[in-house]
Coordinates of C-alpha atoms in Angstrom, one line a residue:
M316 CA 0.0 -0.2 -0.5
A317 CA 1.5 3.4 -0.7
N318 CA 2.1 5.3 1.8
I319 CA -0.2 8.5 2.4
F320 CA -0.7 10.9 5.2
C321 CA -2.7 10.7 7.9
L322 CA -4.4 13.8 10.3
M323 CA -4.6 13.1 13.6
S324 CA -4.7 15.6 16.2
G325 CA -5.3 16.3 19.6
M326 CA -2.9 13.9 21.5
R327 CA -1.5 14.8 24.1
T328 CA 2.4 14.2 25.7
E329 CA 1.4 10.8 27.3
Q330 CA 0.8 10.0 24.2
S331 CA 4.4 9.9 22.5
L332 CA 5.2 6.7 20.9
F333 CA 1.9 8.0 18.5
S334 CA 2.9 11.2 17.9
N335 CA 7.0 10.5 17.2
N336 CA 6.0 7.7 14.5
L337 CA 2.4 9.2 13.1
F338 CA 2.2 13.0 13.7
N339 CA 4.0 14.7 10.1
N340 CA 5.2 11.9 8.7
F341 CA 4.4 9.4 6.1
V342 CA 3.3 5.5 7.7
T343 CA 1.0 2.6 6.0
F344 CA -2.3 1.0 6.9
S345 CA -0.3 -2.0 8.5
E346 CA 2.1 0.4 10.3
L347 CA -1.0 2.4 12.0
T348 CA -2.3 -0.8 13.1
H349 CA 0.7 -2.2 15.1
L350 CA 1.0 1.2 16.9
L351 CA -1.7 0.3 18.1
I352 CA -1.7 -2.7 18.9
T353 CA 1.7 -2.2 21.0
L354 CA -0.1 1.0 22.4
I355 CA -3.0 -1.6 24.0
R356 CA -0.5 -3.4 24.9
R357 CA 1.7 -1.3 26.9
Y358 CA -1.2 -0.3 28.6
E359 CA -3.4 -3.4 29.3
S360 CA -1.9 -4.3 32.4
N361 CA -2.7 -0.8 34.3
M362 CA -6.4 0.3 34.4
K363 CA -5.8 4.2 35.2
H364 CA -4.7 4.1 31.4
T365 CA -8.1 2.3 30.2
S366 CA -9.5 6.3 29.7
K367 CA -6.6 7.1 27.8
I368 CA -6.4 3.7 25.3
I369 CA -10.4 4.4 24.8
T370 CA -9.9 8.3 23.9
L371 CA -7.7 7.3 21.5
I372 CA -9.7 4.3 19.8
P373 CA -11.7 6.8 17.8
L374 CA -9.2 9.1 16.6
I375 CA -6.7 6.0 15.6
L376 CA -9.6 4.6 13.7
L377 CA -10.6 7.8 12.0
G378 CA -7.2 7.9 11.1
L379 CA -6.9 5.1 9.8
S380 CA -10.4 5.2 7.9
G381 CA -9.1 8.3 6.3
C382 CA -5.8 6.1 5.2
N383 CA -7.5 3.9 3.9
E384 CA -9.3 6.2 1.5
S385 CA -6.2 7.9 0.7
S386 CA -5.1 4.9 -0.6
K387 CA -8.1 3.9 -2.8
K388 CA -8.0 7.2 -4.2
E389 CA -4.2 7.1 -5.1
T390 CA -3.8 4.1 -6.6
M391 CA -7.1 5.5 -9.3
L392 CA -6.6 4.9 -12.9
D393 CA -7.3 7.9 -15.2
P394 CA -9.6 5.7 -17.8
E395 CA -8.8 8.1 -20.3
L396 CA -5.2 7.9 -19.8
V397 CA -5.3 4.0 -19.5
A398 CA -6.8 3.9 -22.9
Q399 CA -3.9 6.4 -24.2
G400 CA -1.8 4.1 -22.6
K401 CA -2.9 1.2 -25.0
E402 CA -2.5 2.3 -27.7
I403 CA 0.8 3.2 -26.9
F404 CA 2.0 -0.7 -25.4
R405 CA 0.2 -2.3 -28.5
F406 CA 1.0 0.1 -31.3
D407 CA 3.7 2.6 -31.1
T408 CA 7.0 2.1 -31.8
F409 CA 8.7 5.7 -30.7
G410 CA 10.5 5.6 -34.3
D411 CA 12.1 2.1 -33.6
E412 CA 12.4 1.8 -36.6
Q413 CA 15.5 3.5 -37.1
L414 CA 17.0 -0.3 -35.9
W415 CA 15.5 -2.3 -37.2
T416 CA 15.0 -0.9 -40.6
D417 CA 17.7 1.0 -41.3
T418 CA 20.0 -0.7 -39.3
L419 CA 18.9 -4.5 -38.9
Q420 CA 17.1 -4.1 -42.7
L421 CA 14.9 -6.9 -41.3
H422 CA 12.2 -5.3 -43.5
N423 CA 13.8 -6.9 -46.4
V424 CA 14.7 -10.8 -44.4
V425 CA 10.3 -10.4 -43.9
A426 CA 9.1 -9.4 -47.2
G427 CA 12.3 -12.0 -48.8
A428 CA 11.7 -15.0 -46.5
V429 CA 9.4 -14.2 -43.4
D430 CA 6.0 -16.3 -44.4
P431 CA 3.6 -16.8 -41.6
V432 CA 4.1 -20.2 -41.1
T433 CA 8.3 -19.5 -40.3
A434 CA 7.0 -16.0 -38.4
L435 CA 4.4 -18.4 -36.0
S436 CA 7.5 -20.9 -35.8
V437 CA 9.6 -18.2 -34.2
G438 CA 6.6 -17.6 -32.1
L439 CA 5.3 -14.2 -33.4
K440 CA 1.3 -14.0 -32.8
V441 CA -1.5 -12.8 -34.6
D442 CA -4.6 -11.0 -33.3
S443 CA -8.1 -12.7 -35.4
E444 CA -10.3 -9.7 -33.7
V445 CA -8.8 -7.5 -36.7
L446 CA -8.7 -10.2 -39.6
P447 CA -11.9 -10.1 -42.3
E448 CA -13.9 -12.9 -42.0
G449 CA -12.2 -16.2 -43.5
V450 CA -9.4 -14.1 -45.0
L451 CA -7.2 -17.2 -43.1
Q452 CA -8.7 -19.5 -45.3
T453 CA -7.9 -17.5 -48.8
V454 CA -4.7 -17.1 -48.3
A455 CA -0.8 -19.0 -48.4
L456 CA 0.0 -19.3 -45.5
P457 CA 3.6 -20.9 -46.9
A458 CA 3.6 -17.2 -49.1
P459 CA 6.1 -13.9 -47.4
A460 CA 3.4 -11.6 -49.3
T461 CA 1.1 -13.3 -46.5
T462 CA 2.4 -11.7 -43.5
I463 CA 2.6 -8.5 -45.9
T464 CA -0.6 -8.3 -45.6
L465 CA -0.7 -9.4 -41.9
L466 CA 1.1 -7.1 -41.1
K467 CA -0.9 -4.5 -43.6
L468 CA -3.7 -5.4 -41.6
N469 CA -1.8 -4.2 -38.2
A470 CA -2.6 -8.2 -36.6
V471 CA 1.1 -9.3 -36.1
V472 CA 1.2 -8.2 -32.1
G473 CA 3.9 -6.5 -31.5
L474 CA 5.1 -5.3 -34.7
Q475 CA 4.2 -2.4 -37.4
G476 CA 5.1 -3.0 -40.8
D477 CA 4.6 0.6 -43.1
V478 CA 3.3 -1.4 -46.4
Q479 CA 2.7 0.8 -49.6
E480 CA 1.5 -0.3 -52.7
I481 CA 4.9 0.3 -55.5
N482 CA 4.6 -0.6 -58.8
G483 CA 1.1 -2.5 -58.2
K484 CA 2.4 -4.5 -55.4
D485 CA 2.2 -3.9 -51.8
T486 CA 5.4 -3.5 -50.6
L487 CA 7.3 -3.5 -46.8
V488 CA 9.1 0.0 -46.7
S489 CA 9.5 0.0 -42.7
L490 CA 10.0 -2.5 -39.9
G491 CA 9.7 -1.5 -35.7
T492 CA 8.4 -2.9 -33.1
T493 CA 6.1 -2.1 -29.9
C494 CA 5.7 -3.6 -26.3
A495 CA 3.7 -6.4 -27.3
L496 CA 6.9 -8.2 -29.3
C497 CA 7.5 -9.8 -25.6
H498 CA 4.4 -8.4 -23.3
S499 CA 1.9 -10.3 -25.2
T500 CA 0.8 -13.1 -26.3
V501 CA -3.1 -14.7 -27.8
D502 CA -5.5 -17.4 -26.8
D503 CA -4.8 -19.5 -29.5
S504 CA -8.7 -19.4 -30.3
V505 CA -8.8 -19.7 -33.8
A506 CA -5.0 -21.7 -34.2
P507 CA -2.1 -22.1 -32.7
G508 CA -0.8 -18.6 -32.3
I509 CA -4.0 -16.8 -33.7
G510 CA -6.6 -15.5 -31.6
K511 CA -7.2 -12.5 -29.2
R512 CA -4.6 -10.8 -27.4
L513 CA -3.9 -11.2 -23.4
D514 CA -1.8 -8.0 -23.4
G515 CA 0.6 -8.3 -20.3
W516 CA 1.2 -12.2 -20.8
A517 CA 4.6 -12.8 -21.2
N518 CA 5.1 -14.4 -24.9
R519 CA 6.9 -17.4 -23.7
D520 CA 7.2 -19.3 -27.5
L521 CA 8.9 -15.5 -29.0
N522 CA 12.4 -16.7 -30.2
P523 CA 13.6 -12.5 -30.3
G524 CA 17.3 -14.4 -30.9
V525 CA 16.3 -16.1 -33.8
I526 CA 14.7 -13.3 -35.1
L527 CA 18.2 -11.1 -34.6
S528 CA 20.0 -13.0 -36.1
L529 CA 18.4 -13.4 -39.6
S530 CA 19.6 -9.2 -39.9
P531 CA 22.0 -9.3 -42.2
A532 CA 23.7 -6.6 -39.9
L533 CA 24.5 -9.4 -37.6
Q534 CA 26.2 -12.5 -39.2
D535 CA 29.6 -12.5 -37.5
Q536 CA 29.4 -15.8 -35.9
A537 CA 30.4 -14.6 -32.1
T538 CA 27.2 -12.4 -32.8
Q539 CA 25.6 -15.7 -34.3
D540 CA 26.7 -17.8 -31.3
V541 CA 25.0 -15.4 -28.7
L542 CA 21.6 -14.8 -30.3
L543 CA 21.0 -18.4 -31.4
S544 CA 22.3 -19.6 -28.3
W545 CA 19.0 -17.8 -25.8
G546 CA 15.9 -20.0 -26.8
A547 CA 12.2 -19.3 -26.9
G548 CA 11.3 -16.9 -24.1
K549 CA 14.2 -15.7 -23.2
Y550 CA 16.2 -12.3 -24.0
D551 CA 19.2 -11.1 -22.7
A552 CA 18.7 -7.0 -22.2
Y553 CA 22.1 -6.2 -21.1
W554 CA 24.3 -7.6 -24.0
N555 CA 24.2 -5.1 -26.1
Q556 CA 25.3 -3.2 -23.5
D557 CA 28.2 -5.1 -21.8
G558 CA 29.2 -8.2 -23.2
L559 CA 28.0 -10.8 -21.8
N560 CA 25.6 -13.6 -22.9
D561 CA 23.4 -14.5 -19.8
P562 CA 19.6 -13.8 -21.2
T563 CA 16.6 -14.4 -18.6
V564 CA 13.3 -14.8 -19.2
I565 CA 10.6 -12.6 -20.5
P566 CA 8.3 -12.0 -17.1
P567 CA 4.3 -10.9 -17.3
A568 CA 3.6 -7.0 -17.4
Y569 CA 0.3 -7.4 -15.4
G570 CA 0.2 -6.7 -11.8
L571 CA 2.4 -4.5 -11.1
K572 CA 0.2 -1.9 -9.4
D573 CA 1.3 -1.4 -6.3
V574 CA 4.7 -3.0 -6.5
A575 CA 7.7 -0.9 -6.3
L576 CA 10.1 -2.1 -8.4
A577 CA 9.5 -3.9 -11.9
T578 CA 12.9 -5.6 -12.8
Y579 CA 14.3 -9.1 -11.6
T580 CA 17.2 -6.7 -9.9
G581 CA 15.0 -4.2 -8.5
E582 CA 16.9 -1.1 -10.4
G583 CA 13.6 0.9 -11.1
S584 CA 10.0 1.6 -11.3
I585 CA 7.9 0.2 -14.6
S586 CA 8.0 3.7 -16.0
Y587 CA 12.2 3.3 -15.5
W588 CA 12.5 0.3 -17.6
N589 CA 10.0 0.8 -20.2
A590 CA 12.6 3.7 -20.9
Y591 CA 15.2 1.7 -20.5
V592 CA 14.0 -1.0 -22.9
A593 CA 12.6 1.4 -25.3
V594 CA 16.2 3.0 -25.7
T595 CA 18.8 1.0 -25.0
Q596 CA 16.6 -3.0 -26.3
M597 CA 14.1 -1.4 -28.9
G598 CA 16.0 1.6 -30.8
A599 CA 13.3 3.9 -29.8
Q600 CA 13.9 7.6 -30.3
G601 CA 14.1 8.7 -26.9
N602 CA 16.2 9.9 -23.9
F603 CA 17.2 7.7 -20.9
V604 CA 20.1 9.2 -18.8
D605 CA 20.9 6.3 -16.2
D606 CA 24.5 7.7 -14.1
R607 CA 25.0 4.2 -12.8
L608 CA 24.7 2.7 -15.6
G609 CA 26.9 4.8 -17.5
L610 CA 24.0 5.7 -20.1
N611 CA 23.1 9.4 -21.5
I612 CA 21.0 8.8 -24.7
M613 CA 19.3 11.8 -26.1
H614 CA 17.1 11.9 -29.3
D615 CA 15.5 15.3 -30.6
P616 CA 12.8 15.1 -30.8
D617 CA 12.7 12.4 -27.9
L618 CA 9.4 9.9 -28.8
V619 CA 9.7 8.2 -25.7
T620 CA 9.3 10.2 -22.4
D621 CA 6.1 12.2 -22.8
K622 CA 4.7 8.6 -23.1
L623 CA 5.8 7.1 -20.1
P624 CA 2.8 7.7 -17.3
A625 CA 0.5 6.7 -20.0
L626 CA 2.2 2.7 -20.5
E627 CA 2.1 2.8 -17.2
A628 CA -1.2 3.5 -16.0
Y629 CA -2.1 0.6 -18.7
Q630 CA -0.2 -2.1 -17.3
F631 CA -0.9 -0.8 -14.1
S632 CA -4.6 -1.8 -15.6
L633 CA -3.6 -5.2 -16.6
N634 CA -4.2 -7.5 -13.7
A635 CA -2.9 -11.0 -13.0
P636 CA -4.7 -13.5 -14.6
K637 CA -6.9 -15.7 -12.6
A638 CA -6.3 -19.5 -12.9
P639 CA -9.0 -21.7 -14.4
Q640 CA -11.7 -23.6 -12.6
G641 CA -10.5 -26.4 -11.9
S642 CA -6.4 -26.6 -12.2
F643 CA -5.7 -26.7 -9.2
D644 CA -7.1 -28.9 -6.1
I645 CA -9.7 -26.7 -3.7
D646 CA -8.7 -28.5 -0.6
A647 CA -4.8 -29.3 -1.0
S648 CA -4.6 -25.5 -2.0
N649 CA -5.8 -24.5 1.4
R650 CA -3.8 -26.8 3.5
G651 CA -1.2 -25.1 1.1
K652 CA -1.6 -21.9 2.2
I653 CA -1.0 -23.1 6.3
V654 CA 2.0 -24.1 4.2
F655 CA 2.8 -20.9 2.6
N656 CA 2.3 -19.0 5.9
N657 CA 4.2 -21.2 8.2
Q658 CA 6.5 -24.3 7.5
G659 CA 7.5 -23.5 4.2
N660 CA 8.1 -19.6 5.0
C661 CA 7.6 -18.4 2.2
S662 CA 5.2 -16.0 3.3
A663 CA 8.6 -14.0 4.8
C664 CA 9.5 -12.4 2.1
H665 CA 6.2 -13.0 -0.8
S666 CA 4.5 -10.4 1.7
G667 CA 1.2 -8.7 1.3
D668 CA -1.5 -8.3 -1.7
N669 CA 1.5 -8.3 -4.1
F670 CA 3.0 -11.5 -2.1
T671 CA 6.5 -9.2 -2.4
D672 CA 8.7 -7.7 0.0
A673 CA 10.4 -5.6 -3.3
D674 CA 9.1 -2.0 -1.2
T675 CA 11.1 -2.6 1.4
Q676 CA 14.2 -5.4 0.5
L677 CA 16.2 -6.8 -2.0
H678 CA 18.1 -10.0 -1.4
Y679 CA 21.5 -10.9 -2.4
P680 CA 22.0 -14.1 -4.7
D681 CA 23.6 -16.4 -2.3
V682 CA 20.7 -15.7 0.6
I683 CA 18.1 -17.7 -1.9
G684 CA 20.5 -19.6 -3.3
T685 CA 19.8 -18.6 -7.4
D686 CA 22.1 -17.7 -9.7
S687 CA 24.7 -14.4 -9.0
T688 CA 25.2 -13.7 -12.6
L689 CA 22.4 -11.4 -13.5
A690 CA 22.9 -9.7 -9.9
S691 CA 26.6 -9.1 -10.8
R692 CA 25.2 -6.9 -13.8
S693 CA 23.1 -5.1 -12.0
F694 CA 24.1 -2.2 -9.6
T695 CA 22.2 -3.4 -6.9
G696 CA 23.8 -6.6 -6.7
K697 CA 20.5 -8.3 -5.9
Y698 CA 17.5 -9.6 -6.8
R699 CA 13.5 -9.0 -6.2
T700 CA 11.5 -10.9 -4.5
T701 CA 9.2 -12.0 -7.9
P702 CA 5.1 -10.9 -7.6
L703 CA 3.0 -15.0 -7.3
A704 CA -0.4 -13.5 -8.8
G705 CA -0.4 -15.3 -11.8
V706 CA 2.5 -18.3 -11.2
W707 CA 0.0 -20.3 -12.5
Q708 CA 0.5 -18.6 -16.4
H709 CA 4.3 -18.2 -16.4
P710 CA 6.5 -21.4 -16.2
P711 CA 9.6 -21.4 -16.3
Y712 CA 10.2 -19.3 -12.9
F713 CA 13.4 -17.6 -11.7
H714 CA 15.0 -15.2 -13.5
D715 CA 16.8 -17.5 -15.9
G716 CA 13.9 -20.1 -16.2
S717 CA 16.3 -22.9 -14.1
A718 CA 13.2 -23.8 -12.4
A719 CA 10.4 -25.4 -15.2
T720 CA 7.4 -26.0 -12.1
L721 CA 6.5 -24.8 -9.0
L722 CA 7.7 -27.8 -7.6
D723 CA 11.0 -27.3 -9.2
V724 CA 11.0 -23.9 -7.4
V725 CA 9.4 -25.3 -3.8
E726 CA 12.5 -28.3 -4.2
H727 CA 14.7 -25.1 -4.5
Y728 CA 14.0 -23.4 -1.4
N729 CA 12.9 -26.8 0.8
N730 CA 16.6 -28.0 0.1
H731 CA 18.1 -24.4 0.2
F732 CA 17.0 -23.4 3.6
A733 CA 16.3 -26.9 5.2
L734 CA 12.5 -26.2 5.5
G735 CA 12.0 -30.0 6.2
L736 CA 9.1 -30.2 3.7
M737 CA 7.2 -33.9 3.8
P738 CA 6.3 -34.9 0.0
S739 CA 2.4 -33.8 1.0
E740 CA 3.5 -30.4 2.2
K741 CA 5.1 -29.4 -0.8
D742 CA 2.0 -31.2 -3.6
D743 CA 0.2 -28.9 -1.1
L744 CA 2.4 -25.9 -1.8
V745 CA 1.9 -26.6 -5.2
Q746 CA -1.5 -26.5 -5.5
Y747 CA -2.0 -23.0 -3.3
L748 CA 1.0 -21.7 -5.8
L749 CA -1.4 -23.0 -8.9
S750 CA -4.3 -21.1 -6.9
L751 CA -2.8 -17.3 -6.7

């Protein structure tokens, strides 16, 4: 819950516990509750203070309700801003055609060699809702010209193609990418890879390395070796900065509202990461400055910065998907919740409504027993606790995808922390995670 200012006045000096901690400070709802309990415990053995407690409780409850109401107001999203952000997320390239077209020449590759069958095989998705009825039955899927038709219809998720008629023929003259390329997929309701958009869902079928490897500008063997080593659902957002090769799984972009830090290593908010990825990875014409990374990239005009608030609002509007009905055992899940909060000690880090303590701390790799390479490449040197809402939907797990299943995650922590969980407790814990 975001910090808020709670106005409570009229307490005398003997209520210093509250005046020192609450007045003229930003506190949270849970902190107020804790202080109330502390006050009651302090005075419960001394009856002469009963009247003071009774006097304080209405004021404290008023403060709590005010805090709660303020928080609700603070997390409200502007529908108009969300709508703008949806358009940006889906369709705005921020001018990154300068990379994908001018430098990488991928528009020529697509026009000459990438038919829809090939496109689907590397994880690209088709938005069925913009397709004319029956079009998939009338076009030749093994033909690159069909890909150009799909781009002209704005049906390829995450790609924007400028298709113009030249000498009587549709010609792809430029190609750019959007946020949706990696952070949207489809529901496969028409065919595998073809269906309605699912914004915010990580595209774990996408193989960015293979796509980049098709560029005429990236044909040297060392670069090819790196790109072809990543695999589906993985990308290295630092490789072009530090020259190291350590791809991470593409994360979902849903369930991020009220999550303090958006990246695996906790560098900053979602807007920070949006700017970093847009400018340094997508090739956008925008500004990004971070002295900690030694980056000072400037463009005139800046096509990124003014769009970040709307983009963030849309991402904040994307709720984590609910677990499908019948996808987990309810009774086992209820038992697993007890394990999560007790024997498993999961809630020590996966705490609060968002199942993360990222607003208060990060964790050293050796403490949680995960690979340290990514952390060592960041300026934090640590990892953020990943939010768990919708965790059923996006295997594999951990930043490097080293845990194929949720049971593998449970086994990792059971061994690392010597929890001593019984097989039945592990199974119940998995069912609880599948329910989130």
